[in-house]
XYZ file of N, CA, C and O in Angstrom:
828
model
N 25.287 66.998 249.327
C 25.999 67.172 248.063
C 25.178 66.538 246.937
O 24.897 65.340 246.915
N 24.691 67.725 245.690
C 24.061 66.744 244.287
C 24.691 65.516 244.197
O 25.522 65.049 244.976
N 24.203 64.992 243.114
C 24.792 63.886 242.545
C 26.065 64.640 241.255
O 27.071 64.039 240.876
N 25.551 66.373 240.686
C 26.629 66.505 239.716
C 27.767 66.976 240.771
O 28.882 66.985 240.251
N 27.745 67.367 242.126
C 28.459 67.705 242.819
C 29.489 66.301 242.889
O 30.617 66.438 242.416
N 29.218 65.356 243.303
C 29.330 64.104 243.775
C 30.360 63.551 242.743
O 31.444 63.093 243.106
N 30.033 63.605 241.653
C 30.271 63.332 240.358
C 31.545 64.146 240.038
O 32.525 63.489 239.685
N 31.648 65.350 240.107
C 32.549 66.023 239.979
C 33.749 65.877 240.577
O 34.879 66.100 240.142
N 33.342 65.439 241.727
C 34.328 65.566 242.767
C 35.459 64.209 242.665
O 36.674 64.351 242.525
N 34.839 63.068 242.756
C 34.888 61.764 241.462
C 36.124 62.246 240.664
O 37.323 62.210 240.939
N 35.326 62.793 239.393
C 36.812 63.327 238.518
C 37.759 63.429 238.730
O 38.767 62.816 238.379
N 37.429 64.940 239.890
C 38.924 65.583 239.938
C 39.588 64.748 240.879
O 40.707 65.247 240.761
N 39.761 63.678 241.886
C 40.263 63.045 242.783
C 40.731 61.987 242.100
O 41.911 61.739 242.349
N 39.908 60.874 240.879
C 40.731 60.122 239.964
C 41.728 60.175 238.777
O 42.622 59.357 238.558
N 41.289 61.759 237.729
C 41.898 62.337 236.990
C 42.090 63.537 236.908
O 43.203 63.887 236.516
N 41.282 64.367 237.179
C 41.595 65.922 236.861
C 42.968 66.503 237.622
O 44.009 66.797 237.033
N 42.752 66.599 238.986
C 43.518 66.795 239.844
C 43.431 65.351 240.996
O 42.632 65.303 241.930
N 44.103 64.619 240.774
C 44.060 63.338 241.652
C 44.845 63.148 242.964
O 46.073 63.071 242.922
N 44.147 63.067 244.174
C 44.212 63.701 245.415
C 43.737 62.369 246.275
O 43.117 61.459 245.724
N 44.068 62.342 247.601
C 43.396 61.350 248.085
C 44.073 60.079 248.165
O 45.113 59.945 247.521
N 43.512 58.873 249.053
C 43.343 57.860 248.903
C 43.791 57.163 247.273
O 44.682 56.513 246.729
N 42.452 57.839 246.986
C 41.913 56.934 245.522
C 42.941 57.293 244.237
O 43.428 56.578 243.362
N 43.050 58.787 244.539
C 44.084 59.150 243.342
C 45.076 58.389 243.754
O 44.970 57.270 243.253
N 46.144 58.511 244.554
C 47.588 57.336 245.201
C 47.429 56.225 244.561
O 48.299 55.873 243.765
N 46.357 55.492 244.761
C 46.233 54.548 244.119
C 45.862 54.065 243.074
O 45.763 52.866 242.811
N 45.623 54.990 242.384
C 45.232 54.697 240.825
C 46.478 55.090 240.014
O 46.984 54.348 239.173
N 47.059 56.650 240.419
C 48.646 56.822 239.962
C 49.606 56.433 240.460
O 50.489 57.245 240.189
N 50.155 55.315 241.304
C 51.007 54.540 241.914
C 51.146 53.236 240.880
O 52.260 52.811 240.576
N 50.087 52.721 240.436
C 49.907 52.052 238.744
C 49.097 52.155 238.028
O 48.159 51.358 238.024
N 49.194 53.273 237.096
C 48.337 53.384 236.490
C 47.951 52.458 235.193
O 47.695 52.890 234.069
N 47.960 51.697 235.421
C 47.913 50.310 233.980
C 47.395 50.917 232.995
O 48.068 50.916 231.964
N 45.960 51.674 232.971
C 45.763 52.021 231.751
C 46.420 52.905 231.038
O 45.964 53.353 229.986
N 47.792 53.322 231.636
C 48.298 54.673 230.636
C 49.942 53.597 230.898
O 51.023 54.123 231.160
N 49.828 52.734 230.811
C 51.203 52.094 230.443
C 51.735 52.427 228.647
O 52.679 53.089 228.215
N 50.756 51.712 228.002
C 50.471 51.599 226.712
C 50.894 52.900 226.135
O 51.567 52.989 225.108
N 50.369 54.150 227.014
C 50.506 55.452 226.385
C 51.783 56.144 226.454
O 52.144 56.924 225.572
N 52.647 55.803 227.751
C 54.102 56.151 227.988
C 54.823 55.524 227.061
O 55.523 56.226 226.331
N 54.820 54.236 226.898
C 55.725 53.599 225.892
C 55.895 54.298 224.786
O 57.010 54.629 224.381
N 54.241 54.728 223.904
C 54.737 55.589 222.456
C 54.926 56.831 223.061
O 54.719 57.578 222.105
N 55.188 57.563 224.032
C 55.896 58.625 223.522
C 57.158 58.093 223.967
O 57.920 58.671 223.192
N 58.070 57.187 224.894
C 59.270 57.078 225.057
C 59.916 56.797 223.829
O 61.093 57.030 223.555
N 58.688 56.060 222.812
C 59.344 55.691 221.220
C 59.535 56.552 220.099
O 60.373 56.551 219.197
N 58.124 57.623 220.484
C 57.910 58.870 219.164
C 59.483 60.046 220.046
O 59.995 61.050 219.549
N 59.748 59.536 221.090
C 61.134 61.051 221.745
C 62.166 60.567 221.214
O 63.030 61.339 220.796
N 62.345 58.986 221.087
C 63.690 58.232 220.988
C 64.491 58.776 221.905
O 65.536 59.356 221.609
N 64.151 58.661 222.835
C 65.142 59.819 224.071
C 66.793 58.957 224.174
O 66.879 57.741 224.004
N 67.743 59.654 224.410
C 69.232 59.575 224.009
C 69.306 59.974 225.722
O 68.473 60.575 226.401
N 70.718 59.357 226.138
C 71.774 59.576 227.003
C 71.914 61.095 227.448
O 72.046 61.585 228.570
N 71.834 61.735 226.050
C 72.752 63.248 226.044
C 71.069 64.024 226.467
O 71.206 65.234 226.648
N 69.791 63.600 226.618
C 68.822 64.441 226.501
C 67.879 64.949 227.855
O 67.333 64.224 228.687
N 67.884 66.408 227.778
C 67.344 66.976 228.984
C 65.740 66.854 228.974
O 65.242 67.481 228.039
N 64.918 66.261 229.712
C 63.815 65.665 229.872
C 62.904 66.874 230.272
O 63.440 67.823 230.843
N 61.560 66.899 230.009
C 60.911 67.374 230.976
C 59.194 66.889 231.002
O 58.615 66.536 229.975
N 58.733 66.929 231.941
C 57.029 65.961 231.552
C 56.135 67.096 232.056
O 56.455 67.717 233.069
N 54.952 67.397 231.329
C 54.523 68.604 231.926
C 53.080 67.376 232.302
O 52.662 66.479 231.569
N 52.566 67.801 233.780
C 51.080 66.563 234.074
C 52.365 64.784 234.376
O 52.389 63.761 233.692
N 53.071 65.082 235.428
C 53.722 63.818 235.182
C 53.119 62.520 236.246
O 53.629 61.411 236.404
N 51.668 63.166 237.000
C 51.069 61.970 237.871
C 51.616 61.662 238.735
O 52.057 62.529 239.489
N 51.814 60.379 238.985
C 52.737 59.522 240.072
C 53.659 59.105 239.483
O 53.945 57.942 239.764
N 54.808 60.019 238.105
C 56.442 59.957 237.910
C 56.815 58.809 237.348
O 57.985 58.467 237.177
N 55.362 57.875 236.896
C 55.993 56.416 236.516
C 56.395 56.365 234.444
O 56.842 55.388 233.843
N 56.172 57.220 234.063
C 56.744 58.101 232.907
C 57.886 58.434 233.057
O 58.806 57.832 232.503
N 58.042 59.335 233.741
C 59.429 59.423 234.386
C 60.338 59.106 234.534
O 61.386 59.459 233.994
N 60.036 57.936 235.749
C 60.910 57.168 235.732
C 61.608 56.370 234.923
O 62.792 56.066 235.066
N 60.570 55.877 233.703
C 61.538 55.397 232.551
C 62.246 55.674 231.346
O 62.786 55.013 230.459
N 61.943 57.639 231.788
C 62.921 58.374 230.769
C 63.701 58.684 231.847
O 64.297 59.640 231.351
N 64.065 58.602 232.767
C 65.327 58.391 233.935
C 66.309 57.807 233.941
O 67.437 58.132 234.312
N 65.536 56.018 233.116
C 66.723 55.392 232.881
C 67.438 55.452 231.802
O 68.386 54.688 231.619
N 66.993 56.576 230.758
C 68.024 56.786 229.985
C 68.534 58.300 229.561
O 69.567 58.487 228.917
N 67.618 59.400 230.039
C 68.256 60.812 230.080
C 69.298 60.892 230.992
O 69.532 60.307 232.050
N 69.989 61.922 230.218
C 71.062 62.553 232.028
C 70.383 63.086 232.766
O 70.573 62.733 233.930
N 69.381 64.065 232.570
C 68.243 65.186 233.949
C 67.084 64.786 233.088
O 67.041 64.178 232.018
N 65.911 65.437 234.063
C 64.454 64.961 233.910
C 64.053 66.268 235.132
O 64.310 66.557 236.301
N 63.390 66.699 234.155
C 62.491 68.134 235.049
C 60.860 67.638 235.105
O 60.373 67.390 234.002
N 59.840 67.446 236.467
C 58.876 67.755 235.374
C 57.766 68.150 236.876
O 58.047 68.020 238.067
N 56.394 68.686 236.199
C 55.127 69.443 237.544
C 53.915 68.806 237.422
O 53.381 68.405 236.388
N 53.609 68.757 238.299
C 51.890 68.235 238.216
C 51.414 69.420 239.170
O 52.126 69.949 240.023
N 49.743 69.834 238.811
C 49.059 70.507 239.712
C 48.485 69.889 240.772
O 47.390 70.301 241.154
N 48.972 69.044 241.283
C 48.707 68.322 242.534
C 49.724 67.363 243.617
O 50.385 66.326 243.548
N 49.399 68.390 244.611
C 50.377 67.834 245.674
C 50.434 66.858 245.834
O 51.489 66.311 246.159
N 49.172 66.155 245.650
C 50.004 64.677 246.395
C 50.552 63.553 245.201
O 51.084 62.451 245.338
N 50.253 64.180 244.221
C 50.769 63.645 242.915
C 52.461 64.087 242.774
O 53.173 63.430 242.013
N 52.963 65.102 243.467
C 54.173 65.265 243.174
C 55.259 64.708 244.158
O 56.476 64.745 243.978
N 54.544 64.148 245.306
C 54.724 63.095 246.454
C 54.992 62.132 246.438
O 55.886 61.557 247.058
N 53.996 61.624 245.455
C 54.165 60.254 245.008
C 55.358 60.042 243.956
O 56.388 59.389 244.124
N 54.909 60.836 242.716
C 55.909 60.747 241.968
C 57.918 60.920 242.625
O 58.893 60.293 242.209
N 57.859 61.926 243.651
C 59.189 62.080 244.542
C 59.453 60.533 244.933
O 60.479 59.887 244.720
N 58.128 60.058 245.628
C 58.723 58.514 246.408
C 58.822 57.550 245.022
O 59.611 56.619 245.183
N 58.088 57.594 243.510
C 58.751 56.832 242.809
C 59.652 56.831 242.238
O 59.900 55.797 241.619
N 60.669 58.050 242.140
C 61.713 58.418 241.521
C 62.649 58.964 242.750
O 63.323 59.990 242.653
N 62.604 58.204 243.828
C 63.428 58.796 245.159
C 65.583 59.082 244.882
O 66.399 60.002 244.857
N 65.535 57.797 244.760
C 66.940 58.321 244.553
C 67.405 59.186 243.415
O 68.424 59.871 243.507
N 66.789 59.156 242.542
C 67.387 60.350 241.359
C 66.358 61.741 241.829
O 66.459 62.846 241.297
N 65.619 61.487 242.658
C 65.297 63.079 243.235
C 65.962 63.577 244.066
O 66.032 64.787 244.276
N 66.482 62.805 244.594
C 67.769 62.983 246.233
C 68.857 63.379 245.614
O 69.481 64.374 245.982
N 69.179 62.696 244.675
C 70.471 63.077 244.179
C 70.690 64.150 242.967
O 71.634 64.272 242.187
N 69.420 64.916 243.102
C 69.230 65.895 241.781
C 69.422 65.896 240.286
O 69.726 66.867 239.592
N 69.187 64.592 239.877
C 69.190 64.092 238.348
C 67.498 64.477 238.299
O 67.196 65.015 237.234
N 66.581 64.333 239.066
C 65.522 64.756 238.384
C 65.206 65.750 239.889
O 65.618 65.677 241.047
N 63.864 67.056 238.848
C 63.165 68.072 240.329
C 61.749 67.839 239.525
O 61.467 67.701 238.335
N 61.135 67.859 240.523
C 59.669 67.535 240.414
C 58.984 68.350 241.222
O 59.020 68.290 242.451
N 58.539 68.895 240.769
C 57.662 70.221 241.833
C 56.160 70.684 241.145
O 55.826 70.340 240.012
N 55.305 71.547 242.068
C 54.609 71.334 242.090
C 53.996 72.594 240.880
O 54.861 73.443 240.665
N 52.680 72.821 240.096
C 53.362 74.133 239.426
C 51.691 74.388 238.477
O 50.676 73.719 238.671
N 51.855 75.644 237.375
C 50.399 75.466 236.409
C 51.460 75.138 234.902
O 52.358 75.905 234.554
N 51.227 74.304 234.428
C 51.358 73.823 233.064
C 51.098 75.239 232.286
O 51.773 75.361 231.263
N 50.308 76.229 232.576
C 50.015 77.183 231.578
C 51.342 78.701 232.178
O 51.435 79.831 231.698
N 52.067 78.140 233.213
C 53.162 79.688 233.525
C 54.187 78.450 233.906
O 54.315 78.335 235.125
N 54.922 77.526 233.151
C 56.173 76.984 233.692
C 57.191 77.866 234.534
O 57.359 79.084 234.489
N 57.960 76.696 235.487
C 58.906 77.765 235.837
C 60.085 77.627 235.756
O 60.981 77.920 236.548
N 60.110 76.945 234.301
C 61.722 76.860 234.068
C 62.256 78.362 233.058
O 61.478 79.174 232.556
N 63.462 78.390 232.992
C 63.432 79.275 232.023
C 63.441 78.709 230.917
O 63.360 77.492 230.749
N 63.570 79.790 229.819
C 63.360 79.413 228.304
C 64.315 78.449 227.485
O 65.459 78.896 227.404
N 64.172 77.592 227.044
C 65.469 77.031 225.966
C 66.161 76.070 227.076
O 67.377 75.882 227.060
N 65.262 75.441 228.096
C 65.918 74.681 228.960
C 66.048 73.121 228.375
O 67.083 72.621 228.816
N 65.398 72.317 227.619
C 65.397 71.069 227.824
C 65.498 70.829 226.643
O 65.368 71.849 225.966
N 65.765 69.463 225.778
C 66.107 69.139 224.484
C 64.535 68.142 223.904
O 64.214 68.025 222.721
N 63.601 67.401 225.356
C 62.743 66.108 225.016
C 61.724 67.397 225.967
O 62.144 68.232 226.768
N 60.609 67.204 225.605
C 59.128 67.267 226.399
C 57.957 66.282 226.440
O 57.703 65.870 225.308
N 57.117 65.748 227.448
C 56.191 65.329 226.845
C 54.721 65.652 227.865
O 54.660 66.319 228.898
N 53.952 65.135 227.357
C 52.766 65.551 228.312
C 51.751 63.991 227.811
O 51.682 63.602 226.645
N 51.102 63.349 228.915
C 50.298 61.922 228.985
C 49.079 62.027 229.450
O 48.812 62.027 230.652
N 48.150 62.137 228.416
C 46.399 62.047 229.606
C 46.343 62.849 230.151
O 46.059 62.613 231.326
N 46.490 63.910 229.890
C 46.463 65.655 231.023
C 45.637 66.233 229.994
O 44.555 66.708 230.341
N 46.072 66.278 228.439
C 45.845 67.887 227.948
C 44.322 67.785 227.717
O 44.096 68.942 227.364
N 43.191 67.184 227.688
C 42.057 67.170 228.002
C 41.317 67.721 228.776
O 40.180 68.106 228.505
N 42.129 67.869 230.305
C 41.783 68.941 231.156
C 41.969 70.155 231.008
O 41.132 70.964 231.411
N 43.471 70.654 230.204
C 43.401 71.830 230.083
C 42.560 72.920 229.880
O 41.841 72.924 228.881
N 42.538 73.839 230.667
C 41.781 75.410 230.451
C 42.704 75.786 229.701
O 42.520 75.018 228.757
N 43.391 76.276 229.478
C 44.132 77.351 228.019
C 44.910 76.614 227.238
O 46.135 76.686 227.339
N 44.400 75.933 226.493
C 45.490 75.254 225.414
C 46.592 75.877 224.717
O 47.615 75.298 224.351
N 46.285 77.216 224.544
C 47.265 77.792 223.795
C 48.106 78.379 224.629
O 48.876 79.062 223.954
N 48.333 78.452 225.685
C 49.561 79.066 226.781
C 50.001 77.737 227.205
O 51.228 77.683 227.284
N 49.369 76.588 227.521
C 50.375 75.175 227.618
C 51.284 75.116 226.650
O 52.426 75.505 226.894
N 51.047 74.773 225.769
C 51.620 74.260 224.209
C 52.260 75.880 224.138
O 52.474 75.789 222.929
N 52.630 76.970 224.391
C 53.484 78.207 224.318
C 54.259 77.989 225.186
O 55.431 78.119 224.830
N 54.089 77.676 226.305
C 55.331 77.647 227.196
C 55.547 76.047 227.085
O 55.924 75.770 228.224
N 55.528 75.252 226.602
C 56.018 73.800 226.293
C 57.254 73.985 225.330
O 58.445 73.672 225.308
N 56.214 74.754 224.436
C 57.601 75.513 223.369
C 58.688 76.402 223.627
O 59.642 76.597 222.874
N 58.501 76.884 224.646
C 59.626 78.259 225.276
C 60.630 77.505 226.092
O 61.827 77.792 226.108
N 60.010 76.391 226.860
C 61.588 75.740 227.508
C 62.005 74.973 226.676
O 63.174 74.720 226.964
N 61.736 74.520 225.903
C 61.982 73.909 224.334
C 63.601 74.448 224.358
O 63.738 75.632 224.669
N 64.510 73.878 224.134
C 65.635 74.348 222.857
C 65.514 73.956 221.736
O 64.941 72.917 221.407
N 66.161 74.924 220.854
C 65.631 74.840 219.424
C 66.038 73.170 219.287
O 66.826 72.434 219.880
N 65.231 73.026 218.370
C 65.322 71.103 217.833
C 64.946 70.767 218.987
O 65.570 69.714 219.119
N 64.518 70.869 219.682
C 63.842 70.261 221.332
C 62.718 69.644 220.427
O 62.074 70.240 219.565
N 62.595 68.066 220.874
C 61.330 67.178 220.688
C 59.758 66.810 221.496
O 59.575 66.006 222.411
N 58.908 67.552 220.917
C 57.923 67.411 221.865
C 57.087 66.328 221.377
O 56.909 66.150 220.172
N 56.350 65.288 222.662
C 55.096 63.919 222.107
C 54.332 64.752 223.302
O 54.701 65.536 224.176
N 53.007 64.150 222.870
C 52.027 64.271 223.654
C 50.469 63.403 223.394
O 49.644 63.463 222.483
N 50.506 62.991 224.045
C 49.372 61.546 224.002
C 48.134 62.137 224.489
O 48.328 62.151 225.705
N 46.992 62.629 224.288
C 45.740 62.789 224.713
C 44.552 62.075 224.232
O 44.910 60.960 223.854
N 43.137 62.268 224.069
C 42.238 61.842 223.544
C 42.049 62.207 222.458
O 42.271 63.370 222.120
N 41.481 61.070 221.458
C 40.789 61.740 219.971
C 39.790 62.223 219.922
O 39.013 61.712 220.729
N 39.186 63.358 219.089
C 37.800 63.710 218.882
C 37.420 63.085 217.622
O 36.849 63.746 216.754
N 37.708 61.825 217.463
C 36.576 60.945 216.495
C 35.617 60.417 217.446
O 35.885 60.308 218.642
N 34.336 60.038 216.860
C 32.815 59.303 217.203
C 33.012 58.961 218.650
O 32.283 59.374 219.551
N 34.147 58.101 218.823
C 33.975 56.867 220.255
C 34.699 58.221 221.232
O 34.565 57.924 222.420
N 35.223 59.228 221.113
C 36.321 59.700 221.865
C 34.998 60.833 221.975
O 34.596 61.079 223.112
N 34.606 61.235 221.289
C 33.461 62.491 221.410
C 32.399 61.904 222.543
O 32.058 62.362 223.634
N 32.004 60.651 221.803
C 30.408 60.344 223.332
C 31.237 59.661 224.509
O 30.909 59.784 225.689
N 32.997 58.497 223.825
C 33.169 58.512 225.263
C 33.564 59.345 226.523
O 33.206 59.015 227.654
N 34.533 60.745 226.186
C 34.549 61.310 226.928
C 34.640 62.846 226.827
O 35.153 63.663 227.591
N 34.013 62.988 225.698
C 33.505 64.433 225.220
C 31.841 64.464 226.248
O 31.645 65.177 227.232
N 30.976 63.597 225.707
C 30.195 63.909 226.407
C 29.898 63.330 227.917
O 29.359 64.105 228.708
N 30.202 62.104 228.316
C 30.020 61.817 229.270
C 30.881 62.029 230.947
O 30.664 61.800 232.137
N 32.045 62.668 229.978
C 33.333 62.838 231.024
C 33.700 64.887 231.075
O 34.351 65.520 231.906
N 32.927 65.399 229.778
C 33.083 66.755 229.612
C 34.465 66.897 229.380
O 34.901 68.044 229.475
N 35.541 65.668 228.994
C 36.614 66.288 228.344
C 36.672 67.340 227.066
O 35.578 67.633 226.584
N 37.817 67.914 226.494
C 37.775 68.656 225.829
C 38.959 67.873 224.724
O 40.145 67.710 225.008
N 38.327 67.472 223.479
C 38.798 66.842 222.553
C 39.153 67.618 221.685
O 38.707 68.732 221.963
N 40.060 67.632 220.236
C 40.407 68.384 219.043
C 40.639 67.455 218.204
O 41.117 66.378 218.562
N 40.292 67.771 216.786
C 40.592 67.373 215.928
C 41.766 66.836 215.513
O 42.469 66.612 216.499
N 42.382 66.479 214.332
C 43.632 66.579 214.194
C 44.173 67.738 213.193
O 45.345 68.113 213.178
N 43.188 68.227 212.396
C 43.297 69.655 212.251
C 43.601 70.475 212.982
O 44.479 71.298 212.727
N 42.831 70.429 214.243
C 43.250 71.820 215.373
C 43.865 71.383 216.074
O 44.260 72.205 216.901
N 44.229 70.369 216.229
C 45.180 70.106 217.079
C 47.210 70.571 216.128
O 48.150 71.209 216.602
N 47.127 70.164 215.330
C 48.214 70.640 214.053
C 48.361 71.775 214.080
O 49.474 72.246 213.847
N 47.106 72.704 214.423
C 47.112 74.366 213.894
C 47.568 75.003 215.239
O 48.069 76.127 215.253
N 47.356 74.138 216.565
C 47.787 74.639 217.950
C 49.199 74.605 217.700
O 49.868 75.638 217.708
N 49.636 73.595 217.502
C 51.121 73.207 216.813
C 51.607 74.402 216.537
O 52.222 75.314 217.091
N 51.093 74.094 215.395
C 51.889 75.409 214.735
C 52.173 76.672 214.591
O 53.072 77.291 214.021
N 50.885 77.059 215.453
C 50.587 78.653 215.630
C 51.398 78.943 216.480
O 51.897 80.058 216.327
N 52.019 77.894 218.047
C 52.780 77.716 218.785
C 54.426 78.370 218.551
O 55.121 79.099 219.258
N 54.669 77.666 217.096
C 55.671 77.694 216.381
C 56.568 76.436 215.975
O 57.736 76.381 215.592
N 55.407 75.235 216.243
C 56.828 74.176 216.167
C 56.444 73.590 214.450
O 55.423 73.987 213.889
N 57.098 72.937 213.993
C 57.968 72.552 212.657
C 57.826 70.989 212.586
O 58.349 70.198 213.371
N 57.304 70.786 211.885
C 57.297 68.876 212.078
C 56.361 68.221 212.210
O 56.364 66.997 212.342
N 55.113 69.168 212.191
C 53.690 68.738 213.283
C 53.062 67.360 212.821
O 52.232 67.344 211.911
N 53.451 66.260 213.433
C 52.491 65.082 212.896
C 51.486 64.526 214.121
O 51.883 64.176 215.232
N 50.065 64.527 213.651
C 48.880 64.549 214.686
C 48.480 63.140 214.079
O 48.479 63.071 212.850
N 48.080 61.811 214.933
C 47.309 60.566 214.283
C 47.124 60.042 215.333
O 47.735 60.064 216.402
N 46.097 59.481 214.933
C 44.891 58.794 215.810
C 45.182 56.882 215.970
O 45.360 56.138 215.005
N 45.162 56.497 217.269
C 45.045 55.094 217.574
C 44.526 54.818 218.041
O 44.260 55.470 219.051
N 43.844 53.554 217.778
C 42.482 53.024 218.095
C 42.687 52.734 219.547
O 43.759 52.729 220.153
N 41.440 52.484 220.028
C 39.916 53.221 219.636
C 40.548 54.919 220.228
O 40.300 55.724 219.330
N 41.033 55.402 221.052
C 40.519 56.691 221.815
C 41.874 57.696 221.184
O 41.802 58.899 220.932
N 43.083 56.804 221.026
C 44.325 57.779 221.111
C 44.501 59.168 220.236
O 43.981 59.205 219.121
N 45.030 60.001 220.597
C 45.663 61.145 219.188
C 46.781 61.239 219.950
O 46.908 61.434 221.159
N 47.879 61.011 218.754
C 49.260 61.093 219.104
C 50.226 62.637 218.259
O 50.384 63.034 217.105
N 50.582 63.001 219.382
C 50.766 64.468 218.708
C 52.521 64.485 218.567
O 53.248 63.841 219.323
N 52.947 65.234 217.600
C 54.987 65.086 217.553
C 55.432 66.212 217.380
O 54.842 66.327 216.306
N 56.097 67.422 217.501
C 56.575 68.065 216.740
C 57.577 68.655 217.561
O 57.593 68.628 218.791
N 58.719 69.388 216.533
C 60.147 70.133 216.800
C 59.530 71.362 216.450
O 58.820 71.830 215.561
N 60.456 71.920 218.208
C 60.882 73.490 218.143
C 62.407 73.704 216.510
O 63.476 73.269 216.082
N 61.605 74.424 216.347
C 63.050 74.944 215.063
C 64.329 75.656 215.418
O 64.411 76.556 216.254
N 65.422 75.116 214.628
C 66.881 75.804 215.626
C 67.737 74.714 215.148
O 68.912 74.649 215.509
C-alpha cells in the first residue's frame, strides 16, 4: 500500500467515514468537537416541544444532549459502526423510541418532508460530495420555521492550508456558503467565522 494509499485510509477511519478500532475511539469522546456541539445546542435554543434531527451524528454524543431536552431526535451517519455506537450512547431513548438512528446518505434522507422543527449537522459538511442536495434535503424535512445550525470549517488563511490543503477538505466562503443557504430556500441566513478554524452557519426554513 502507497503512502497516499495509507494516508487515505487514515482519514476515512478517523473522520471521513470512521470505522474501526480507532474511529470507536475517537467518536466515543470526541473532545475536540465538544466546543462545537455546545454552539449549535445554543444557536437551536432547542425547546421541550422540538423535533430534532442531526444529519453526520458520529458516536450520538450531540445527540444525546439534545435528548435531554427535545421530545424525539431523528438522526444518520454513513457509517455502521458509527450508528452502533451512537445506539449504545443513546441506548435507552433508542429502546424506547424517543430517538431512531439509522444508517443512511445525507444527500437522499429518508424521512419524509416537513418532518422535524431543529436540524443540525457537526464536522461532516467538509466531506461532503454534493453540497447542494445535503442542504436541499436538510431543508425538505425542515417544517416551515424549522431551525437549521451547522458547524463546519472556515475557508480563511489557517482553515485553507490547515485543512484545505493538507487534509483535502472542502472549505467555502461565507459568501458561498450564504448563497448555498439560500438558493436552498432558507430565510435568515447568518454565516460567521470563530477563531481560529470555525464557520458557524443558522438559518430558517420559511412558513
Amino acid at each position: 500500500m502507497s503512502w497516499s494509499e495509507r494516508y487515505k485510509r487514515f482519514i476515512d477511519e478517523r473522520a471521513r467515514k470512521p470505522s474501526g478500532k480507532i474511529g470507536i475511539q475517537s467518536y466515543n469522546n470526541p473532545k475536540a468537537h465538544l466546543k462545537s456541539f455546545q454552539i449549535v445546542i445554543r444557536e437551536l435554543a432547542l425547546r421541550e416541544d422540538d423535533e430534532f434531527v442531526e444529519i453526520g451524528c458520529g458516536g450520538g454524543i450531540l445527540l444525546k444532549t439534545a435528548l435531554r431536552i427535545v421530545k424525539r431526535a431523528c438522526a444518520l451517519d454513513h457509517s455502521s459502526d458509527m450508528v452502533e455506537l451512537s445506539r449504545k450512547n443513546n441506548a435507552a431513548d433508542f429502546q424506547s423510541g424517543k430517538a431512531d438512528i439509522i444508517r443512511g446518505d445525507a444527500a437522499a434522507l429518508p424521512w419524509e418532508s416537513d418532518s422535524f422543527t431543529t436540524a443540525a449537522s457537526a464536522n461532516m459538511f467538509f466531506f461532503v460530495e454534493e453540497p447542494e442536495a445535503v442542504i436541499a434535503e436538510i431543508y425538505r424535512v425542515l417544517k416551515p420555521g424549522g431551525r437549521f445550525c451547522m458547524i463546519t470549517m472556515s475557508n480563511n488563511l489557517l482553515g485553507k492550508i490547515a485543512f484545505g490543503f493538507v487534509f483535502k477538505l472542502k472549505t467555502y466562503s461565507k459568501q458561498t456558503m450564504k448563497k448555498l443557504l439560500e438558493n436552498a430556500g432558507f430565510k435568515g441566513v447568518k454565516v460567521r467565522e470563530q477563531f481560529p478554524f470555525a464557520q458557524i452557519c443558522y438559518a430558517v426554513k420559511p412558513g
